Amino acid sequence: MPDNPAKLVPAVSSAPISGSLDPLTCPLFGLDAAGLATVLTSVGEPPWRASQLIKAMYHQYLTDISSITTLSLELRRQLAAKGWRIGRPGIAKAFQSVDGTERYLVNCLGPKLETVETVWMPEGDDGEAGDGSESGPGDEVENLRSSDAKSWRRATICVSSQVGCAVNCQFCLTARLGLQRNLTAGEIAGQVISVLARHSVRVGRDRVNLVFMGMGEPFLNYDNFMAAVRLLVREVGLSPQRMTVSTSGIVPGIERFVQEPPDIRPKLAISLNAPNDQIRTEVMPINRKWPIAAVVDAVRPIRLRPHERITFEYVLLGGVTDQPEHARELARLLRRSGLPVKVNLIAWNPGPGIAYRTPAADSVETFQRVLAGEGIPAYIRQPRGRDIFAACGQLKRTIEA
Ligand code: SAH
Ligand code: SF4
């Protein structure tokens, strides 16, 4: 056990730790510079050594204190003797798709054996970055550089925020798991580092986007989610402009999010999924609590960066939300919002026991055309890794069933 736990309140991990400093729940991984400095001070070392731990864990992707050769052997032994370990979540199982997508079950760090899904998607689709933003100027230069050594030019990592989810969207497999628990900041950031390590990603040189669109509702685990973002931006060096968080419309979370400083705030995506409150309540019962107007009102105060838009995700459910009149109604709704928007259209991915239909291919295209005709930019998101249980929550349910 680390000495004197009560004094140690690391900034990043304060939410997940919530007072307990059992090394099992408080590994070094997940602590920011201030937290690591406090650990070092507690073992009589100067706080500046935190930068050595940061480099080892977040840049060199080391997973074992004994391999941090910038620390003296004595200090490595001392940290281990006090109960400290790196404790990064690890990839338990990996599944590779023919399209290059890899899906992982990543081990959580709690006492119970639990996993979440994380996905690696090399390349974007159709000129779009995996996060739904269009390729920007400068990308080609960057792509050229990274393609020298890699088989991918850019990639997107899809990250989970909770084990399961409490929100109960009727079309979503993760909902069937119910909420098991929130992930800690270290468990959220750990998914990212594990995947960066697996693909030898050089942050700052390779182009990587993050989407917080895996299992769970990030805004129902707000503190840990934002602590993970701060860690990934400040200590790992990833850009918040290449991160997108998706929410089902948790208004109190959105209200906090729009106040986050722009140098740390990811882009925002709202899972709208329906053109009006009636259909939305049917497919997303959470809409009873926070209807569309309340969600839009909560987004409005956001201070957008130049060229930034709010993404509205729209899952097309065959016969339920995929008709041209739905597209027209959606366009009216988005125009009325007055927000700079774009729409990501996602054909529903079927899952066992869920009684919706996938939309016909031509209805997805028609939907996009209608939106475009109404002046709303819309992109069709290609399903990735269909052969490896692509629907969110499907991998975990299928493998662990
Ligand atoms: N809980 C958050 C983020 C995770 S879900 C949210 O709901 O926004 C990420 C996206 O996947 C959401 O837009 C959701 O509507 C969509 N989604 C969930 N299940 C799906 C399925 N079976 N097929 C296609 N999209 C799905
Ligand atoms: Fe939860 Fe998102 Fe699935 Fe809804 S769509 S149940 S909010 S993970």
PDB file of N, CA and C in Angstrom, residues 212-278:
ATOM      1  N   PHE A 212     -15.438   8.947 -28.544  1.00  0.00           N
ATOM      2  CA  PHE A 212     -15.977   8.342 -27.326  1.00  0.00           C
ATOM      3  C   PHE A 212     -17.398   7.903 -27.660  1.00  0.00           C
ATOM      4  N   MET A 213     -17.455   6.795 -28.364  1.00  0.00           N
ATOM      5  CA  MET A 213     -18.722   6.289 -28.890  1.00  0.00           C
ATOM      6  C   MET A 213     -18.825   4.785 -28.683  1.00  0.00           C
ATOM      7  N   GLY A 214     -18.027   4.263 -27.767  1.00  0.00           N
ATOM      8  CA  GLY A 214     -18.098   2.837 -27.481  1.00  0.00           C
ATOM      9  C   GLY A 214     -19.224   2.556 -26.507  1.00  0.00           C
ATOM     10  N   MET A 215     -18.996   1.596 -25.626  1.00  0.00           N
ATOM     11  CA  MET A 215     -20.052   1.240 -24.685  1.00  0.00           C
ATOM     12  C   MET A 215     -20.227   2.353 -23.656  1.00  0.00           C
ATOM     13  N   GLY A 216     -21.477   2.618 -23.320  1.00  0.00           N
ATOM     14  CA  GLY A 216     -21.746   3.524 -22.209  1.00  0.00           C
ATOM     15  C   GLY A 216     -22.070   4.938 -22.633  1.00  0.00           C
ATOM     16  N   GLU A 217     -22.524   5.709 -21.670  1.00  0.00           N
ATOM     17  CA  GLU A 217     -22.918   7.098 -21.887  1.00  0.00           C
ATOM     18  C   GLU A 217     -21.894   7.989 -21.174  1.00  0.00           C
ATOM     19  N   PRO A 218     -20.989   8.610 -21.943  1.00  0.00           N
ATOM     20  CA  PRO A 218     -19.912   9.387 -21.316  1.00  0.00           C
ATOM     21  C   PRO A 218     -20.431  10.456 -20.349  1.00  0.00           C
ATOM     22  N   PHE A 219     -21.588  11.065 -20.667  1.00  0.00           N
ATOM     23  CA  PHE A 219     -22.053  12.165 -19.821  1.00  0.00           C
ATOM     24  C   PHE A 219     -22.772  11.684 -18.566  1.00  0.00           C
ATOM     25  N   LEU A 220     -22.910  10.351 -18.421  1.00  0.00           N
ATOM     26  CA  LEU A 220     -23.348   9.826 -17.128  1.00  0.00           C
ATOM     27  C   LEU A 220     -22.140   9.332 -16.318  1.00  0.00           C
ATOM     28  N   ASN A 221     -20.956   9.583 -16.840  1.00  0.00           N
ATOM     29  CA  ASN A 221     -19.709   9.300 -16.112  1.00  0.00           C
ATOM     30  C   ASN A 221     -18.793  10.491 -16.358  1.00  0.00           C
ATOM     31  N   TYR A 222     -19.371  11.680 -16.153  1.00  0.00           N
ATOM     32  CA  TYR A 222     -18.771  12.905 -16.668  1.00  0.00           C
ATOM     33  C   TYR A 222     -17.359  13.159 -16.127  1.00  0.00           C
ATOM     34  N   ASP A 223     -17.206  13.074 -14.786  1.00  0.00           N
ATOM     35  CA  ASP A 223     -15.920  13.455 -14.199  1.00  0.00           C
ATOM     36  C   ASP A 223     -14.796  12.547 -14.690  1.00  0.00           C
ATOM     37  N   ASN A 224     -15.067  11.252 -14.713  1.00  0.00           N
ATOM     38  CA  ASN A 224     -14.028  10.328 -15.172  1.00  0.00           C
ATOM     39  C   ASN A 224     -13.749  10.508 -16.661  1.00  0.00           C
ATOM     40  N   PHE A 225     -14.802  10.732 -17.425  1.00  0.00           N
ATOM     41  CA  PHE A 225     -14.626  10.946 -18.861  1.00  0.00           C
ATOM     42  C   PHE A 225     -13.753  12.172 -19.117  1.00  0.00           C
ATOM     43  N   MET A 226     -14.081  13.291 -18.478  1.00  0.00           N
ATOM     44  CA  MET A 226     -13.305  14.517 -18.723  1.00  0.00           C
ATOM     45  C   MET A 226     -11.884  14.402 -18.137  1.00  0.00           C
ATOM     46  N   ALA A 227     -11.753  13.675 -17.021  1.00  0.00           N
ATOM     47  CA  ALA A 227     -10.402  13.465 -16.469  1.00  0.00           C
ATOM     48  C   ALA A 227      -9.556  12.686 -17.474  1.00  0.00           C
ATOM     49  N   ALA A 228     -10.168  11.713 -18.132  1.00  0.00           N
ATOM     50  CA  ALA A 228      -9.440  10.940 -19.149  1.00  0.00           C
ATOM     51  C   ALA A 228      -9.059  11.844 -20.318  1.00  0.00           C
ATOM     52  N   VAL A 229      -9.980  12.718 -20.735  1.00  0.00           N
ATOM     53  CA  VAL A 229      -9.686  13.635 -21.841  1.00  0.00           C
ATOM     54  C   VAL A 229      -8.504  14.547 -21.458  1.00  0.00           C
ATOM     55  N   ARG A 230      -8.563  15.096 -20.252  1.00  0.00           N
ATOM     56  CA  ARG A 230      -7.463  15.992 -19.828  1.00  0.00           C
ATOM     57  C   ARG A 230      -6.126  15.260 -19.848  1.00  0.00           C
ATOM     58  N   LEU A 231      -6.152  14.010 -19.389  1.00  0.00           N
ATOM     59  CA  LEU A 231      -4.922  13.213 -19.392  1.00  0.00           C
ATOM     60  C   LEU A 231      -4.422  12.996 -20.821  1.00  0.00           C
ATOM     61  N   LEU A 232      -5.360  12.655 -21.709  1.00  0.00           N
ATOM     62  CA  LEU A 232      -4.975  12.347 -23.095  1.00  0.00           C
ATOM     63  C   LEU A 232      -4.466  13.591 -23.813  1.00  0.00           C
ATOM     64  N   VAL A 233      -5.003  14.758 -23.438  1.00  0.00           N
ATOM     65  CA  VAL A 233      -4.554  16.003 -24.076  1.00  0.00           C
ATOM     66  C   VAL A 233      -3.237  16.457 -23.445  1.00  0.00           C
ATOM     67  N   ARG A 234      -3.237  16.581 -22.114  1.00  0.00           N
ATOM     68  CA  ARG A 234      -2.094  17.237 -21.458  1.00  0.00           C
ATOM     69  C   ARG A 234      -0.886  16.328 -21.333  1.00  0.00           C
ATOM     70  N   GLU A 235      -1.087  15.076 -21.004  1.00  0.00           N
ATOM     71  CA  GLU A 235       0.064  14.199 -20.746  1.00  0.00           C
ATOM     72  C   GLU A 235       0.425  13.353 -21.969  1.00  0.00           C
ATOM     73  N   VAL A 236      -0.595  12.927 -22.731  1.00  0.00           N
ATOM     74  CA  VAL A 236      -0.306  12.061 -23.886  1.00  0.00           C
ATOM     75  C   VAL A 236      -0.017  12.908 -25.129  1.00  0.00           C
ATOM     76  N   GLY A 237      -0.657  14.084 -25.227  1.00  0.00           N
ATOM     77  CA  GLY A 237      -0.368  14.976 -26.347  1.00  0.00           C
ATOM     78  C   GLY A 237      -1.341  14.872 -27.504  1.00  0.00           C
ATOM     79  N   LEU A 238      -2.485  14.232 -27.287  1.00  0.00           N
ATOM     80  CA  LEU A 238      -3.489  14.157 -28.359  1.00  0.00           C
ATOM     81  C   LEU A 238      -4.283  15.458 -28.405  1.00  0.00           C
ATOM     82  N   SER A 239      -4.797  15.790 -29.596  1.00  0.00           N
ATOM     83  CA  SER A 239      -5.515  17.058 -29.730  1.00  0.00           C
ATOM     84  C   SER A 239      -7.016  16.872 -29.468  1.00  0.00           C
ATOM     85  N   PRO A 240      -7.607  17.755 -28.668  1.00  0.00           N
ATOM     86  CA  PRO A 240      -9.057  17.633 -28.437  1.00  0.00           C
ATOM     87  C   PRO A 240      -9.858  17.879 -29.708  1.00  0.00           C
ATOM     88  N   GLN A 241      -9.232  18.542 -30.684  1.00  0.00           N
ATOM     89  CA  GLN A 241      -9.942  18.777 -31.951  1.00  0.00           C
ATOM     90  C   GLN A 241     -10.020  17.516 -32.787  1.00  0.00           C
ATOM     91  N   ARG A 242      -9.296  16.495 -32.384  1.00  0.00           N
ATOM     92  CA  ARG A 242      -9.394  15.189 -33.059  1.00  0.00           C
ATOM     93  C   ARG A 242     -10.109  14.178 -32.170  1.00  0.00           C
ATOM     94  N   MET A 243     -10.902  14.715 -31.251  1.00  0.00           N
ATOM     95  CA  MET A 243     -11.692  13.825 -30.385  1.00  0.00           C
ATOM     96  C   MET A 243     -13.152  14.236 -30.515  1.00  0.00           C
ATOM     97  N   THR A 244     -14.031  13.260 -30.515  1.00  0.00           N
ATOM     98  CA  THR A 244     -15.469  13.550 -30.539  1.00  0.00           C
ATOM     99  C   THR A 244     -16.147  12.713 -29.471  1.00  0.00           C
ATOM    100  N   VAL A 245     -16.970  13.377 -28.676  1.00  0.00           N
ATOM    101  CA  VAL A 245     -17.758  12.631 -27.695  1.00  0.00           C
ATOM    102  C   VAL A 245     -19.213  12.612 -28.141  1.00  0.00           C
ATOM    103  N   SER A 246     -19.819  11.460 -27.997  1.00  0.00           N
ATOM    104  CA  SER A 246     -21.211  11.311 -28.397  1.00  0.00           C
ATOM    105  C   SER A 246     -22.082  11.086 -27.167  1.00  0.00           C
ATOM    106  N   THR A 247     -23.168  11.821 -27.099  1.00  0.00           N
ATOM    107  CA  THR A 247     -24.098  11.642 -25.980  1.00  0.00           C
ATOM    108  C   THR A 247     -25.510  11.416 -26.493  1.00  0.00           C
ATOM    109  N   SER A 248     -26.249  10.655 -25.713  1.00  0.00           N
ATOM    110  CA  SER A 248     -27.645  10.402 -26.050  1.00  0.00           C
ATOM    111  C   SER A 248     -28.524  11.602 -25.672  1.00  0.00           C
ATOM    112  N   GLY A 249     -27.896  12.644 -25.131  1.00  0.00           N
ATOM    113  CA  GLY A 249     -28.648  13.863 -24.804  1.00  0.00           C
ATOM    114  C   GLY A 249     -28.883  14.036 -23.314  1.00  0.00           C
ATOM    115  N   ILE A 250     -27.839  13.786 -22.536  1.00  0.00           N
ATOM    116  CA  ILE A 250     -27.912  13.944 -21.072  1.00  0.00           C
ATOM    117  C   ILE A 250     -27.712  15.430 -20.771  1.00  0.00           C
ATOM    118  N   VAL A 251     -28.807  16.144 -20.537  1.00  0.00           N
ATOM    119  CA  VAL A 251     -28.743  17.613 -20.468  1.00  0.00           C
ATOM    120  C   VAL A 251     -27.777  18.129 -19.393  1.00  0.00           C
ATOM    121  N   PRO A 252     -27.798  17.608 -18.167  1.00  0.00           N
ATOM    122  CA  PRO A 252     -26.847  18.159 -17.181  1.00  0.00           C
ATOM    123  C   PRO A 252     -25.390  17.976 -17.619  1.00  0.00           C
ATOM    124  N   GLY A 253     -25.103  16.890 -18.313  1.00  0.00           N
ATOM    125  CA  GLY A 253     -23.752  16.653 -18.825  1.00  0.00           C
ATOM    126  C   GLY A 253     -23.413  17.641 -19.927  1.00  0.00           C
ATOM    127  N   ILE A 254     -24.361  17.868 -20.826  1.00  0.00           N
ATOM    128  CA  ILE A 254     -24.122  18.824 -21.917  1.00  0.00           C
ATOM    129  C   ILE A 254     -23.875  20.214 -21.325  1.00  0.00           C
ATOM    130  N   GLU A 255     -24.660  20.562 -20.301  1.00  0.00           N
ATOM    131  CA  GLU A 255     -24.509  21.891 -19.692  1.00  0.00           C
ATOM    132  C   GLU A 255     -23.109  22.088 -19.107  1.00  0.00           C
ATOM    133  N   ARG A 256     -22.555  21.032 -18.533  1.00  0.00           N
ATOM    134  CA  ARG A 256     -21.181  21.144 -18.024  1.00  0.00           C
ATOM    135  C   ARG A 256     -20.189  21.187 -19.191  1.00  0.00           C
ATOM    136  N   PHE A 257     -20.436  20.355 -20.171  1.00  0.00           N
ATOM    137  CA  PHE A 257     -19.493  20.206 -21.286  1.00  0.00           C
ATOM    138  C   PHE A 257     -19.300  21.513 -22.052  1.00  0.00           C
ATOM    139  N   VAL A 258     -20.400  22.238 -22.278  1.00  0.00           N
ATOM    140  CA  VAL A 258     -20.280  23.461 -23.079  1.00  0.00           C
ATOM    141  C   VAL A 258     -19.468  24.540 -22.353  1.00  0.00           C
ATOM    142  N   GLN A 259     -19.280  24.355 -21.046  1.00  0.00           N
ATOM    143  CA  GLN A 259     -18.465  25.313 -20.288  1.00  0.00           C
ATOM    144  C   GLN A 259     -16.989  24.926 -20.240  1.00  0.00           C
ATOM    145  N   GLU A 260     -16.626  23.761 -20.756  1.00  0.00           N
ATOM    146  CA  GLU A 260     -15.221  23.330 -20.712  1.00  0.00           C
ATOM    147  C   GLU A 260     -14.376  24.247 -21.604  1.00  0.00           C
ATOM    148  N   PRO A 261     -13.140  24.540 -21.185  1.00  0.00           N
ATOM    149  CA  PRO A 261     -12.294  25.406 -22.023  1.00  0.00           C
ATOM    150  C   PRO A 261     -12.009  24.760 -23.380  1.00  0.00           C
ATOM    151  N   PRO A 262     -12.008  25.555 -24.445  1.00  0.00           N
ATOM    152  CA  PRO A 262     -11.827  25.001 -25.795  1.00  0.00           C
ATOM    153  C   PRO A 262     -10.508  24.245 -25.976  1.00  0.00           C
ATOM    154  N   ASP A 263      -9.495  24.542 -25.169  1.00  0.00           N
ATOM    155  CA  ASP A 263      -8.226  23.822 -25.372  1.00  0.00           C
ATOM    156  C   ASP A 263      -8.270  22.400 -24.833  1.00  0.00           C
ATOM    157  N   ILE A 264      -9.393  22.032 -24.251  1.00  0.00           N
ATOM    158  CA  ILE A 264      -9.489  20.694 -23.676  1.00  0.00           C
ATOM    159  C   ILE A 264     -10.763  19.992 -24.160  1.00  0.00           C
ATOM    160  N   ARG A 265     -11.661  20.749 -24.782  1.00  0.00           N
ATOM    161  CA  ARG A 265     -12.985  20.188 -25.086  1.00  0.00           C
ATOM    162  C   ARG A 265     -12.989  19.439 -26.419  1.00  0.00           C
ATOM    163  N   PRO A 266     -13.361  18.146 -26.400  1.00  0.00           N
ATOM    164  CA  PRO A 266     -13.564  17.435 -27.671  1.00  0.00           C
ATOM    165  C   PRO A 266     -14.737  18.044 -28.435  1.00  0.00           C
ATOM    166  N   LYS A 267     -14.916  17.604 -29.673  1.00  0.00           N
ATOM    167  CA  LYS A 267     -16.101  18.008 -30.436  1.00  0.00           C
ATOM    168  C   LYS A 267     -17.307  17.245 -29.892  1.00  0.00           C
ATOM    169  N   LEU A 268     -18.480  17.799 -30.179  1.00  0.00           N
ATOM    170  CA  LEU A 268     -19.697  17.227 -29.592  1.00  0.00           C
ATOM    171  C   LEU A 268     -20.581  16.593 -30.666  1.00  0.00           C
ATOM    172  N   ALA A 269     -21.028  15.391 -30.373  1.00  0.00           N
ATOM    173  CA  ALA A 269     -22.014  14.722 -31.229  1.00  0.00           C
ATOM    174  C   ALA A 269     -23.223  14.356 -30.370  1.00  0.00           C
ATOM    175  N   ILE A 270     -24.395  14.607 -30.929  1.00  0.00           N
ATOM    176  CA  ILE A 270     -25.638  14.279 -30.227  1.00  0.00           C
ATOM    177  C   ILE A 270     -26.321  13.137 -30.982  1.00  0.00           C
ATOM    178  N   SER A 271     -26.636  12.073 -30.269  1.00  0.00           N
ATOM    179  CA  SER A 271     -27.374  10.967 -30.896  1.00  0.00           C
ATOM    180  C   SER A 271     -28.848  11.358 -30.944  1.00  0.00           C
ATOM    181  N   LEU A 272     -29.246  11.899 -32.067  1.00  0.00           N
ATOM    182  CA  LEU A 272     -30.630  12.371 -32.181  1.00  0.00           C
ATOM    183  C   LEU A 272     -31.535  11.197 -32.576  1.00  0.00           C
ATOM    184  N   ASN A 273     -31.203  10.570 -33.679  1.00  0.00           N
ATOM    185  CA  ASN A 273     -31.826   9.296 -34.056  1.00  0.00           C
ATOM    186  C   ASN A 273     -33.317   9.349 -34.405  1.00  0.00           C
ATOM    187  N   ALA A 274     -33.920  10.509 -34.362  1.00  0.00           N
ATOM    188  CA  ALA A 274     -35.333  10.616 -34.725  1.00  0.00           C
ATOM    189  C   ALA A 274     -35.630  12.066 -35.071  1.00  0.00           C
ATOM    190  N   PRO A 275     -36.654  12.292 -35.910  1.00  0.00           N
ATOM    191  CA  PRO A 275     -36.923  13.669 -36.343  1.00  0.00           C
ATOM    192  C   PRO A 275     -37.905  14.410 -35.436  1.00  0.00           C
ATOM    193  N   ASN A 276     -38.495  13.715 -34.479  1.00  0.00           N
ATOM    194  CA  ASN A 276     -39.442  14.395 -33.585  1.00  0.00           C
ATOM    195  C   ASN A 276     -39.494  13.674 -32.238  1.00  0.00           C
ATOM    196  N   ASP A 277     -40.125  14.332 -31.256  1.00  0.00           N
ATOM    197  CA  ASP A 277     -40.143  13.766 -29.898  1.00  0.00           C
ATOM    198  C   ASP A 277     -40.903  12.449 -29.819  1.00  0.00           C
ATOM    199  N   GLN A 278     -41.942  12.325 -30.638  1.00  0.00           N
ATOM    200  CA  GLN A 278     -42.751  11.108 -30.536  1.00  0.00           C
ATOM    201  C   GLN A 278     -41.925   9.866 -30.906  1.00  0.00           C
TER     202      GLN A 278
END
